[in-house]
Coordinates of C-alpha atoms in Angstrom, one line a residue:
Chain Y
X15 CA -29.4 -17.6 22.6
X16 CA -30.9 -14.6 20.8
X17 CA -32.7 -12.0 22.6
X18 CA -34.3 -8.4 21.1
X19 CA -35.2 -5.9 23.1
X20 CA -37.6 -3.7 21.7
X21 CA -35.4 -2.8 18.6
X22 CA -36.2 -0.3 16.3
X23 CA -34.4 -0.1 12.7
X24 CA -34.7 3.0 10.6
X25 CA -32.9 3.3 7.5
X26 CA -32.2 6.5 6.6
X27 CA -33.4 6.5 3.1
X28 CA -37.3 5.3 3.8
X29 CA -39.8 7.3 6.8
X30 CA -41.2 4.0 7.9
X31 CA -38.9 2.0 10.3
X32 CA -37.8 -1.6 9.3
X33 CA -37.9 -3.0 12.3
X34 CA -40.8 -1.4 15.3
X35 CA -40.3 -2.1 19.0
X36 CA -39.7 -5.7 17.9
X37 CA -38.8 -8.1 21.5
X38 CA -38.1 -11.7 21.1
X39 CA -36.6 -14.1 22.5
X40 CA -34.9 -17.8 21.2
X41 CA -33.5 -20.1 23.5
X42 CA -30.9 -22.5 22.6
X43 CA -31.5 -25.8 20.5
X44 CA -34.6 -23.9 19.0
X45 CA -36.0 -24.1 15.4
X46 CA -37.8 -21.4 14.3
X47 CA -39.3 -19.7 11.5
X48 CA -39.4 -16.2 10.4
X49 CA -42.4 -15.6 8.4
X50 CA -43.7 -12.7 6.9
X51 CA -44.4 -10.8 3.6
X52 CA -41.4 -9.2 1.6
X53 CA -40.8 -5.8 3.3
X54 CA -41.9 -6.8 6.9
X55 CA -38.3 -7.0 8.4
X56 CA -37.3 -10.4 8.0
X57 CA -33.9 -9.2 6.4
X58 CA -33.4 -6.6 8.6
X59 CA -34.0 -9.0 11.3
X60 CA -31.3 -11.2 10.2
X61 CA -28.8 -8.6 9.2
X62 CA -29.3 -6.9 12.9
X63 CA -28.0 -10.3 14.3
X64 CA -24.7 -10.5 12.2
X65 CA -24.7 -6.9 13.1
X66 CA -24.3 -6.0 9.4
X67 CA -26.9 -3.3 10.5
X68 CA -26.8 -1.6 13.8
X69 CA -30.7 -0.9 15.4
X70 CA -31.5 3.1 15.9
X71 CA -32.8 1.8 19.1
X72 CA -32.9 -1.4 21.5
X73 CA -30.2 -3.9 22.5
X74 CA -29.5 -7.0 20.3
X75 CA -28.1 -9.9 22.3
X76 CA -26.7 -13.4 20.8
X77 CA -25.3 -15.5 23.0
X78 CA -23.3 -13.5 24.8
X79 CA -22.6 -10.8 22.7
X80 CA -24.0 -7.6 23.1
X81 CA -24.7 -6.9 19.3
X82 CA -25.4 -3.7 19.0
X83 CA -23.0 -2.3 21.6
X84 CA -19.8 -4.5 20.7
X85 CA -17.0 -3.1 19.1
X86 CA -15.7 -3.9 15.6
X87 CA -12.7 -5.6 16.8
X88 CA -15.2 -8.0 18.1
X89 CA -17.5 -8.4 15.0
X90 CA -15.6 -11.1 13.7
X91 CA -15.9 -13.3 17.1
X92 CA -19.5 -12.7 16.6
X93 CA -19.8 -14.1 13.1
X94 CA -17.6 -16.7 13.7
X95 CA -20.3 -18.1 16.3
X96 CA -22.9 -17.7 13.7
X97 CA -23.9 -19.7 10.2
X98 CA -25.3 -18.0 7.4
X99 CA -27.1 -20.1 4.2
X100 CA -28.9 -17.7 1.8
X101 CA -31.2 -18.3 -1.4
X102 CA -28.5 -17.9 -3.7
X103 CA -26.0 -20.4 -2.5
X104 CA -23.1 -17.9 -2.5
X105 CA -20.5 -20.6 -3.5
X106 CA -17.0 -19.5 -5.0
X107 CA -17.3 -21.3 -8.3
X108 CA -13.6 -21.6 -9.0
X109 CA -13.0 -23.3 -6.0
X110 CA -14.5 -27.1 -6.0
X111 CA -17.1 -28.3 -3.1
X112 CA -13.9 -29.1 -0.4
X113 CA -12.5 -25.8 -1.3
X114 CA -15.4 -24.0 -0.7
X115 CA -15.9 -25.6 2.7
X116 CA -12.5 -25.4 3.8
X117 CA -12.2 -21.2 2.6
X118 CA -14.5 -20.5 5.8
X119 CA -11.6 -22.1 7.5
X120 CA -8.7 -20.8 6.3
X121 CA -10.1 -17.4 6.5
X122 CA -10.6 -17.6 10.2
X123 CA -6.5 -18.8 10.5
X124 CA -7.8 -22.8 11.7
X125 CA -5.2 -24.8 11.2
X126 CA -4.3 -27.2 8.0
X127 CA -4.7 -30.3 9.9
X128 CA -7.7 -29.5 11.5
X129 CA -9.4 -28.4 8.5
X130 CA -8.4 -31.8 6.1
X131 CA -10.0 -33.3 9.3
X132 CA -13.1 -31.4 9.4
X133 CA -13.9 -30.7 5.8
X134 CA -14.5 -34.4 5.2
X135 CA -17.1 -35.1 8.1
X136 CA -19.1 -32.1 7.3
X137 CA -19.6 -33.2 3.5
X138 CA -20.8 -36.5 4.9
X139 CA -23.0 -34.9 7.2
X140 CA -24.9 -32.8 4.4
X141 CA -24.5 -36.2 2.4
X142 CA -22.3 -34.7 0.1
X143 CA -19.2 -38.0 0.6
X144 CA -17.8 -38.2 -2.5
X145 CA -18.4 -35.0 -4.5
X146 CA -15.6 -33.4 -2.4
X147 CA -13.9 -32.4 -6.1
X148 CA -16.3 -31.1 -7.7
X149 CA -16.7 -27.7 -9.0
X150 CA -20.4 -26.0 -7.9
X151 CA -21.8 -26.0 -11.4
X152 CA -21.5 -29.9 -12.1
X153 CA -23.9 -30.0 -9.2
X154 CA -27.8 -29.8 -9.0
X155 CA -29.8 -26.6 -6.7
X156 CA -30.5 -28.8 -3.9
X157 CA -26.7 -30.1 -3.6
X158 CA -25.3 -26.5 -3.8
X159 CA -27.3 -25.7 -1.2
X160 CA -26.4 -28.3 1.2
X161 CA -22.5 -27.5 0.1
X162 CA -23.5 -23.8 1.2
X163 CA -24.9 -25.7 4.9
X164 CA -21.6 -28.0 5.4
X165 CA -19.7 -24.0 4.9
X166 CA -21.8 -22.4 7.4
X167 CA -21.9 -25.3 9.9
X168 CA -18.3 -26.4 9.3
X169 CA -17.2 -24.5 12.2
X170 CA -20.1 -25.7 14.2
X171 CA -21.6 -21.9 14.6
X172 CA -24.0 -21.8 18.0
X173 CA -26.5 -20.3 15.5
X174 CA -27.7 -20.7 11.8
X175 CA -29.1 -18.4 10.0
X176 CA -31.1 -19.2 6.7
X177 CA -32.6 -16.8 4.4
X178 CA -35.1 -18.5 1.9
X179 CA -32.9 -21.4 2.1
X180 CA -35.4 -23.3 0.1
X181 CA -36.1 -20.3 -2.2
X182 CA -34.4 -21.6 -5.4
X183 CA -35.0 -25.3 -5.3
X184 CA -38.1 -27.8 -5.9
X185 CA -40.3 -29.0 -3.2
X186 CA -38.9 -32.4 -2.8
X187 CA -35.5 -30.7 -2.5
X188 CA -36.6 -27.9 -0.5
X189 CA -38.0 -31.4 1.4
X190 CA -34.2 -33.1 2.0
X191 CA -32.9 -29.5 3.2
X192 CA -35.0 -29.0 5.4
X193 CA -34.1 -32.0 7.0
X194 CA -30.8 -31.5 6.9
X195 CA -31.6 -28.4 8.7
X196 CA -33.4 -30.6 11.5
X197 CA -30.1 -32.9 11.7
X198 CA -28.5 -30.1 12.0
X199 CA -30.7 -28.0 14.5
X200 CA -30.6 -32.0 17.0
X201 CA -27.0 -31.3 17.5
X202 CA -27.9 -28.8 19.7
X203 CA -27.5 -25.5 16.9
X204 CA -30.6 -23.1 17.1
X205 CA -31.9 -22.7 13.6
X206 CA -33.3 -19.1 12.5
X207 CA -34.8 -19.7 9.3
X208 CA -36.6 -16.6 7.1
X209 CA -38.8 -18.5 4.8
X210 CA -42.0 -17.4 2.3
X211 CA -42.6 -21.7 1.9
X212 CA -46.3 -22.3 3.2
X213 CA -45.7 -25.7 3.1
X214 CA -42.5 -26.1 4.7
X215 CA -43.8 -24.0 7.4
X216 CA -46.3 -25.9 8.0
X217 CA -45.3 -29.1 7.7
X218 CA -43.0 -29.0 10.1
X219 CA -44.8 -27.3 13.1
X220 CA -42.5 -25.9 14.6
X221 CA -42.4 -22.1 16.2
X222 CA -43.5 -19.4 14.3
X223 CA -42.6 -15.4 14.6
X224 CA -44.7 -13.2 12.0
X225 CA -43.4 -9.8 11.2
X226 CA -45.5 -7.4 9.2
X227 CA -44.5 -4.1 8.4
X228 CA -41.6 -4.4 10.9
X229 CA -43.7 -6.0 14.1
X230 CA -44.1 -9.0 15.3
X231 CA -47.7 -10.0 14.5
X232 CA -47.6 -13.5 15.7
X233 CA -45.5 -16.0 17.7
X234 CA -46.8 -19.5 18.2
X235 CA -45.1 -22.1 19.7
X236 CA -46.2 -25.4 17.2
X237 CA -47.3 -22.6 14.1
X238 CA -48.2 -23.5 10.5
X239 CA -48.1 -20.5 8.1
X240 CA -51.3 -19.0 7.2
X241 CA -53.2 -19.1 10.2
X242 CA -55.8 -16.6 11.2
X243 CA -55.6 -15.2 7.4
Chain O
X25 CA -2.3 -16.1 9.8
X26 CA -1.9 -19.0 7.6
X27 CA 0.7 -17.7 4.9
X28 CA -0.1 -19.5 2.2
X29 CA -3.4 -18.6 2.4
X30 CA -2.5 -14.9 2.0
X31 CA 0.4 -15.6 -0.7
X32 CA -2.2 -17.4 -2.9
X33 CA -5.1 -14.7 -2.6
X34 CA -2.1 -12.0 -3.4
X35 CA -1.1 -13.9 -6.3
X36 CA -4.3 -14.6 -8.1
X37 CA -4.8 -10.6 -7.8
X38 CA -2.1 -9.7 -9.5
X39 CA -2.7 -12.4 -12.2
X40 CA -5.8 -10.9 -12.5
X41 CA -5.1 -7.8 -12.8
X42 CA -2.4 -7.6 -15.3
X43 CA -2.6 -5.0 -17.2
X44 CA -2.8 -2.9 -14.0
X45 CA -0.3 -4.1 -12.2
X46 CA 1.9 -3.7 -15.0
X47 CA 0.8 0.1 -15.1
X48 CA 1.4 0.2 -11.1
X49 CA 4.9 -1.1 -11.8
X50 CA 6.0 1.0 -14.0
X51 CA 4.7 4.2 -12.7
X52 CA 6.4 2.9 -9.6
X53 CA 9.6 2.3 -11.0
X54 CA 9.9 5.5 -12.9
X55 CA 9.3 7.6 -10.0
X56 CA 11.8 5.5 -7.9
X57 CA 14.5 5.7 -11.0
X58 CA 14.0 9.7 -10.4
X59 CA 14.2 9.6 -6.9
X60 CA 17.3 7.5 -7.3
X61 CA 18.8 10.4 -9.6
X62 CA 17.7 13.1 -7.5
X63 CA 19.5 11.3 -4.3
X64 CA 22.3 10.3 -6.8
X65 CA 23.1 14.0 -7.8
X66 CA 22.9 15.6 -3.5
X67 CA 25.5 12.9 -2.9
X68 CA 27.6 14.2 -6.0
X69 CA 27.2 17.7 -5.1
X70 CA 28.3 17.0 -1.2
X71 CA 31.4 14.5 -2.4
X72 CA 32.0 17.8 -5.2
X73 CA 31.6 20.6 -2.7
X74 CA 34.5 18.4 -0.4
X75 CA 37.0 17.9 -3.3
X76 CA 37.1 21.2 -4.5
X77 CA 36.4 23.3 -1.6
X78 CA 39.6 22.7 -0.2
X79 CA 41.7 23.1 -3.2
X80 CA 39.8 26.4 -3.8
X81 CA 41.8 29.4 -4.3
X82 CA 41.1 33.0 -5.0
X83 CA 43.3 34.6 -8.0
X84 CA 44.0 38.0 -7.5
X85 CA 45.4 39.2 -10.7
X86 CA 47.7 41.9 -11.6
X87 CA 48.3 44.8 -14.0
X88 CA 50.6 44.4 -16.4
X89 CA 52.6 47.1 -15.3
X90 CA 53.3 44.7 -12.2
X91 CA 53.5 41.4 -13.8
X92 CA 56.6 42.8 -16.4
X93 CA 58.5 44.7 -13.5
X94 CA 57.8 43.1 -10.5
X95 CA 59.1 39.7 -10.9
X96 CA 59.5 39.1 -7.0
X97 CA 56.8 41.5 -5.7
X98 CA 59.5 43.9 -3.7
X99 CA 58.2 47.2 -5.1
X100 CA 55.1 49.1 -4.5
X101 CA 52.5 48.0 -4.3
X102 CA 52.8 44.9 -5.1
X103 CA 54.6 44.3 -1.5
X104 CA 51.9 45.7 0.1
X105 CA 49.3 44.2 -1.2
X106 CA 50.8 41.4 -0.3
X107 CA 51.2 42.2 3.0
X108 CA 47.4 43.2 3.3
X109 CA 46.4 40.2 1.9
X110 CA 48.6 38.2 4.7
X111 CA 46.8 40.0 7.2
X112 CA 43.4 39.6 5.7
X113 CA 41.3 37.4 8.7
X114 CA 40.7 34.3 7.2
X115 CA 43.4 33.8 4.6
X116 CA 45.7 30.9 4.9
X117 CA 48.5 31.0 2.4
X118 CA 49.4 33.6 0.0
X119 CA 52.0 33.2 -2.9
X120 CA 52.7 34.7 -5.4
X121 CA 53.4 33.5 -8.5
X122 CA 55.0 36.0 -11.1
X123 CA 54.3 35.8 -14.6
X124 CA 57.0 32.6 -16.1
X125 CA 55.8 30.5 -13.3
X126 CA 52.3 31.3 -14.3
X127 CA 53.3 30.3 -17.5
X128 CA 54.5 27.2 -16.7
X129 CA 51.8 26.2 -14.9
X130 CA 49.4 26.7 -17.7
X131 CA 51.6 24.7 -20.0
X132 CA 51.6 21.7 -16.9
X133 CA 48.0 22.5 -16.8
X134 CA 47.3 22.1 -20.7
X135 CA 49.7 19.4 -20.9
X136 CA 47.7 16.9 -22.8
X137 CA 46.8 19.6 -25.5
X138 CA 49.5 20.7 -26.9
X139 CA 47.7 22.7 -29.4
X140 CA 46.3 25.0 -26.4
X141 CA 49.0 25.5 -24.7
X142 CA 51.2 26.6 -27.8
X143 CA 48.6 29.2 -28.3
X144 CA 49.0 30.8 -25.1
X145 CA 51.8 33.4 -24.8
X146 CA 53.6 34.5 -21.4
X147 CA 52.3 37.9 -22.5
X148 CA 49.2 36.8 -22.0
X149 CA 49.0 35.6 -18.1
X150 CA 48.9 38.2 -15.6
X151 CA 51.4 37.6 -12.3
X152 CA 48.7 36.9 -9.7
X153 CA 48.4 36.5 -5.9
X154 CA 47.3 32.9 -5.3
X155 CA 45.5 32.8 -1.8
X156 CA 43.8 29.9 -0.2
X157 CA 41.5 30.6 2.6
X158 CA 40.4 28.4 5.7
X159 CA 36.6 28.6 4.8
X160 CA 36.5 28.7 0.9
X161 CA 33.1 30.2 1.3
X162 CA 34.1 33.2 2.4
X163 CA 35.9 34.2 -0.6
X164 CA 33.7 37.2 -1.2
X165 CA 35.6 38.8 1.4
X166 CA 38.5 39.0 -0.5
X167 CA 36.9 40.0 -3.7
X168 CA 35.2 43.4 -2.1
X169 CA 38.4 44.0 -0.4
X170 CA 41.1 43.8 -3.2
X171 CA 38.5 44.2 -6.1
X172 CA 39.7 47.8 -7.7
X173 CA 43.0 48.4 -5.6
X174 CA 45.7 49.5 -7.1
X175 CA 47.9 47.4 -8.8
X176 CA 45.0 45.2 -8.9
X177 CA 43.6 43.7 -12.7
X178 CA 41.0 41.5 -11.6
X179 CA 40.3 38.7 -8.9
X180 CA 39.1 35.9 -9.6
X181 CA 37.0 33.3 -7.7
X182 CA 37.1 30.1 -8.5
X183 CA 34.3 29.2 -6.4
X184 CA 31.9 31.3 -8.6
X185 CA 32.7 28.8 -11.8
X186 CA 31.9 25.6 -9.2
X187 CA 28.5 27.3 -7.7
X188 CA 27.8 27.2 -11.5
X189 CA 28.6 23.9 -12.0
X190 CA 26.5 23.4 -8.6
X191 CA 23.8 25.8 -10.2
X192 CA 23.5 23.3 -13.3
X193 CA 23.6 20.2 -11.0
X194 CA 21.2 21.0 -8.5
X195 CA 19.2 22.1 -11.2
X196 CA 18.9 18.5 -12.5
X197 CA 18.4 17.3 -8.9
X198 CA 15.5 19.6 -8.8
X199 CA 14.1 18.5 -11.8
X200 CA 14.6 14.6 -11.0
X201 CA 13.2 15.0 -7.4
X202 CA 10.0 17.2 -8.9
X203 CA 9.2 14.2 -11.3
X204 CA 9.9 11.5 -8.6
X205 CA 6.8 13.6 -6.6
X206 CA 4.9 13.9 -9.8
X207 CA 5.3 10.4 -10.8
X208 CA 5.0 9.3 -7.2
X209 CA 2.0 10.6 -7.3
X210 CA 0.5 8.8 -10.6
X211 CA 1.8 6.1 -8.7
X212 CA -0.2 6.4 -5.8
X213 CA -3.7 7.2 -7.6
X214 CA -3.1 3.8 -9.3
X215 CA -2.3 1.9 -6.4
X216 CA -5.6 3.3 -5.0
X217 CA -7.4 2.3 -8.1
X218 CA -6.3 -1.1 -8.8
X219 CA -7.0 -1.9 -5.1
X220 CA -10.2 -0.6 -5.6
X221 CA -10.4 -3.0 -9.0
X222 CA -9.1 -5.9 -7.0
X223 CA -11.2 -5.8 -4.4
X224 CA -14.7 -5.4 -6.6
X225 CA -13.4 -8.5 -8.5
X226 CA -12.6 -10.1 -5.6
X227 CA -16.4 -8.8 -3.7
X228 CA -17.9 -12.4 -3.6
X229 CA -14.8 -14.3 -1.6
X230 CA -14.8 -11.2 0.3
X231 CA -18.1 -11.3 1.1
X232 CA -18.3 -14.7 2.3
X233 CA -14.9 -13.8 4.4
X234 CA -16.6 -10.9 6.5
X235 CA -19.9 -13.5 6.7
X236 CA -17.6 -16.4 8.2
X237 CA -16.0 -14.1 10.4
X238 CA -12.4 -13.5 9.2
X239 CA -10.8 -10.6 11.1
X240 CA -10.3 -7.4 9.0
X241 CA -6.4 -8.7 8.8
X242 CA -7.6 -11.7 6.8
X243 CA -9.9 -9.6 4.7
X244 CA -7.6 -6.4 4.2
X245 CA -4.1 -8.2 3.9
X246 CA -4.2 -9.7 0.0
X247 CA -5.0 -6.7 -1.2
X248 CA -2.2 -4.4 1.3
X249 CA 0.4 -7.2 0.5
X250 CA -0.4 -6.9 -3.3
X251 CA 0.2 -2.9 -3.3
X252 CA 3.4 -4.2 -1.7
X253 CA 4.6 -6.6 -3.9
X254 CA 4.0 -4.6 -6.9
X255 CA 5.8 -1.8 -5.3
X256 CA 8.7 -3.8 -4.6
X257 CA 8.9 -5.0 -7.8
X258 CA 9.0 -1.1 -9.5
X259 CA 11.4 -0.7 -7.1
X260 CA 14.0 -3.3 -8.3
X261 CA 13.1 -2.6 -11.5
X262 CA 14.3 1.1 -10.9
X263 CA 17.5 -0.1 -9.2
X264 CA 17.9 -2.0 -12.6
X265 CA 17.1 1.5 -14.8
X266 CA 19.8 3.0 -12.4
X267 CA 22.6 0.3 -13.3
X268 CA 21.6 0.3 -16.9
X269 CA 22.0 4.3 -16.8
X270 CA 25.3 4.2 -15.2
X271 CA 26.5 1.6 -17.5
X272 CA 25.4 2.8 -21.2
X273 CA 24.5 6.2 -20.2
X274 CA 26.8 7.7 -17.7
X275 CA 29.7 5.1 -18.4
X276 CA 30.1 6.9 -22.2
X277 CA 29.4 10.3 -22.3
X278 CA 30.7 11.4 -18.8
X279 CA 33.7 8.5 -18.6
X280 CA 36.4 10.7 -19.2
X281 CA 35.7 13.1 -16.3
X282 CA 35.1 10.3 -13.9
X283 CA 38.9 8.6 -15.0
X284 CA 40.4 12.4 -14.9
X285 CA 38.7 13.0 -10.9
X286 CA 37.1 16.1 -12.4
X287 CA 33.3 14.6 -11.5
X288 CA 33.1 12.1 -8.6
X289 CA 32.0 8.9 -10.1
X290 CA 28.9 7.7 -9.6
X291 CA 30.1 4.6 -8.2
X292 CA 27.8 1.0 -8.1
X293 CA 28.5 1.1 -4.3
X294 CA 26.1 4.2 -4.0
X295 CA 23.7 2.8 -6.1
X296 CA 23.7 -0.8 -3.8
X297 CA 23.4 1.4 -0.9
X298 CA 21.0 4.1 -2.1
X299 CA 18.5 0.3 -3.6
X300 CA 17.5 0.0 0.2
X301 CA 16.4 3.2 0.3
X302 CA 14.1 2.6 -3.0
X303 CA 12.6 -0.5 -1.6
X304 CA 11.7 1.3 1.6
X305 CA 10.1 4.4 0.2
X306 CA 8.2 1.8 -2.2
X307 CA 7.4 -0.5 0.4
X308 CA 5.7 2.7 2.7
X309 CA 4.7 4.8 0.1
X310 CA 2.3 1.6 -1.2
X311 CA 1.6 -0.1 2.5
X312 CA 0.2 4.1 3.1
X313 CA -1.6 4.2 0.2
X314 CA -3.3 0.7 0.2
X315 CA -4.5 1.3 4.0
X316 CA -5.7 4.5 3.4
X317 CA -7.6 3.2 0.2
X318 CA -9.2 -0.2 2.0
X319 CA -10.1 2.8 4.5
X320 CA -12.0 5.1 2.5
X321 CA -12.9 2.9 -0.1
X322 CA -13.8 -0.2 -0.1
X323 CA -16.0 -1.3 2.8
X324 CA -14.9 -4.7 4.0

């Protein structure tokens, strides 16, 4: 499902490269986690996949997309196959929770009917029923955040990306997302999760990849987060 | 493409940016209201130039000694110029018209002031030759030839008073069509700009667009259709400025030579068909400028 082949990121503004001869591989219906300190890649990582960054060097493969070498009439095919959740929610806050779902929608040209279809199941999915109308600030960190899931899963992306999902909320919150994120990642989605949470990581033993200063340091199948340190 | 999508995105843009859109308006309009004058003044000139230049004539007056003797131009050398001016290449009609007939003309001519025509004396008017050529451009042939011959006073070309007339008016078309490009070109630099506003204000939806993987269309097309709308609406409001100009401005000071056929009147049929025009140039001019902006500028 996602596949790096020794990639190299350099940015032009900084003599160490962000990303070092990094190869990995996740297969479909995986749940991992990408661990590491600020500065070791993770972003970069995650930004190479939604080819908001091209690599100086090495292919970039998800699903069947040839990231790096696609063309940018393509792109949005790409990210339409991929979901995106990040620390800071990113919700439009003049639009209510329905609205916010159903933007990611319209702006891919899906149909009215399908989307008044749609919109609903998601929000009962993330166990949001019945806060359809609400605007984002009547609502608490945690149910933001699974408002910013039901937007990225909505239209049922192969892949989904989270960035410090859990990085704004409280530990019995972060708690409920992540097993959202579980629900989510059974249905057969491979979850790519960036994450600094110790106790999330290793609470949920699932696969691990460590970057450090742009390699990968560690990858173990059933991981918990500090090992070996 | 859903439409009303687009049509809300384009409206909540322009709300938001009122005071710049008003600005892009306005801008638009002027420079559209002097394109329209500019256009409005070639067609005068052409629809001028095609009145007069057939009714064009050449005067070539005599001495006096001529126009008290001669009354049927039978003597030298008054017969032969005649005769030199019917075999001139190019000329269509000579007559001549001795001095009483040149008087009366003048009084016909000055009919409706009295006052003028009493003043005049039929001392005063030279017999002349009147001749019409079959390119009134070419009247400078006549003036080198007969300009100086015997017999001769003076000739006069009518055409020189129209090419001033034509001087003055294309003049003002000039003028009109160098502020439409001036204007135009405010015009553009704050269509640029207030795309550039409208899409920073407008960063986080579009943001979340590219991230959910809306095509560049999606993205791009608010902000190019709300370039467009504001353009169309300077350019109906310069159609309006054009009406109003005709009506209060045009209407008062210059009715009189419109009613009299002396100036072609700047009808409302050639401001109907010249509107099209105006809403095309405004539709391309901001279309151009708002792709070339979301381009350059604004990375989405």
């Amino acid at each position: 499902m996602i596949r790096l082949e020794h990639v190299s990121k350099v940015y032009k503004s900084s003599a160490r490269p962000a990303l070092d001869n990094v190869s990995v591989e996740m297969d479909k219906g995986e749940f991992v986690f990408l661990i590491g300190p600020s500065g070791s890649g993770k972003s970069t990582f995650l930004r190479l996949l939604l080819r908001e960054e091209v690599p100086s060097k090495g292919r970039v493969y998800v699903s069947n997309f040839d990231v790096a070498k696609m063309s940018r009439r393509r792109v949005p095919r790409l990210r339409q196959s991929i979901g995106c959740v990040f620390q800071d929610f990113r919700l439009l806050t003049n639009k209510t929770v329905a609205e916010n779902v159903a933007f990611a929608l319209e702006v891919i040209g899906k149909p009215r009917n399908t989307i008044v279809k749609v919109v609903p199941e998601v929000l009962q999915l993330v166990g949001l029923d019945g806060k359809a109308d609400r605007m984002p600030h009547e609502l608490s960190g945690g149910e933001q955040q699974r408002v910013a899931i039901a937007r990225a899963f909505v239209n049922r992306p192969l892949v989904l990306l989270a960035d410090e999902p859990t990085g704004n909320l409280d530990p019995d919150t972060s708690q409920d997302i992540m097993l959202l994120l579980e629900r989510i990642n059974r249905t057969g989605t491979t979850v790519l999760m960036a994450t600094h949470d110790h106790s999330i990581v290793d609470s949920m033993r699932r696969r691990v990849v460590e970057l450090d200063h742009g390699r990968i340091i560690r990858d173990d199948a059933r991981g918990v987060y500090g090992v070996g340190r | 493409m859903r439409t009303s999508f687009v049509f809300s995105e384009v409206v909540t843009g322009l709300r938001r940016n009122v005071t710049m859109t008003i600005a892009m308006i306005l801008t638009t309009a002027i420079s559209l209201f002097l394109l329209g004058v500019g256009l409005l003044v070639v067609n005068m000139v052409g629809k001028m130039q095609d009145d007069y230049l057939g009714k064009l004539e050449v005067a070539v007056m005599l001495t006096n000694d001529i126009s008290v003797n001669d009354k049927d131009c039978t003597q030298q050398p008054c017969s032969s110029l005649r005769s030199q001016l019917e075999t001139t290449s190019g000329v269509e009609t000579v007559v001549y018209e001795n001095r009483d007939k040149g008087y009366e003309r003048f009084k016909k001519v000055f009919e409706s002031q009295p006052e003028l025509a009493k003043l005049a004396r039929p001392e005063a008017i030279p017999a002349m030759f009147r001749v019409k050529l079959e390119d009134a451009q070419r009247s400078d042939v006549i003036v080198q030839a007969f300009t100086g011959k015997a017999g001769v006073k003076k000739v006069d070309d009518q055409r020189e008073d129209l090419d001033r007339l034509f001087g003055f008016l294309n003049g003002v078309r000039d003028a009109a069509l160098a502020l439409a490009l001036l204007q135009a070109f405010a015009a553009l630099m704050l269509i640029s700009n207030t795309i550039q506003v409208s899409a920073f204000t407008r960063r986080t939806e579009v943001g979340i667009m590219r991230l959910v993987g809306a095509t560049r269309w999606y993205t791009q097309l608010p902000f190019l259709i709300e370039a467009v709308v504001a353009g169309v609406i300077g350019a109906v409001a310069s159609i309006g400025l054009l009406v109003v100009t005709k009506l209060f401005l045009l209407n008062r000071v210059l009715g009189e030579l419109f009613a009299a056929n002396i100036i072609p009147e700047v009808s409302m049929v050639e401001i109907l068909f010249l509107s099209p025009i105006l809403v095309g140039v405004a539709i391309a001019i901001s279309a151009l400028t708002g792709y070339v902006t979301l381009r350059l500028y604004v990375r989405l």
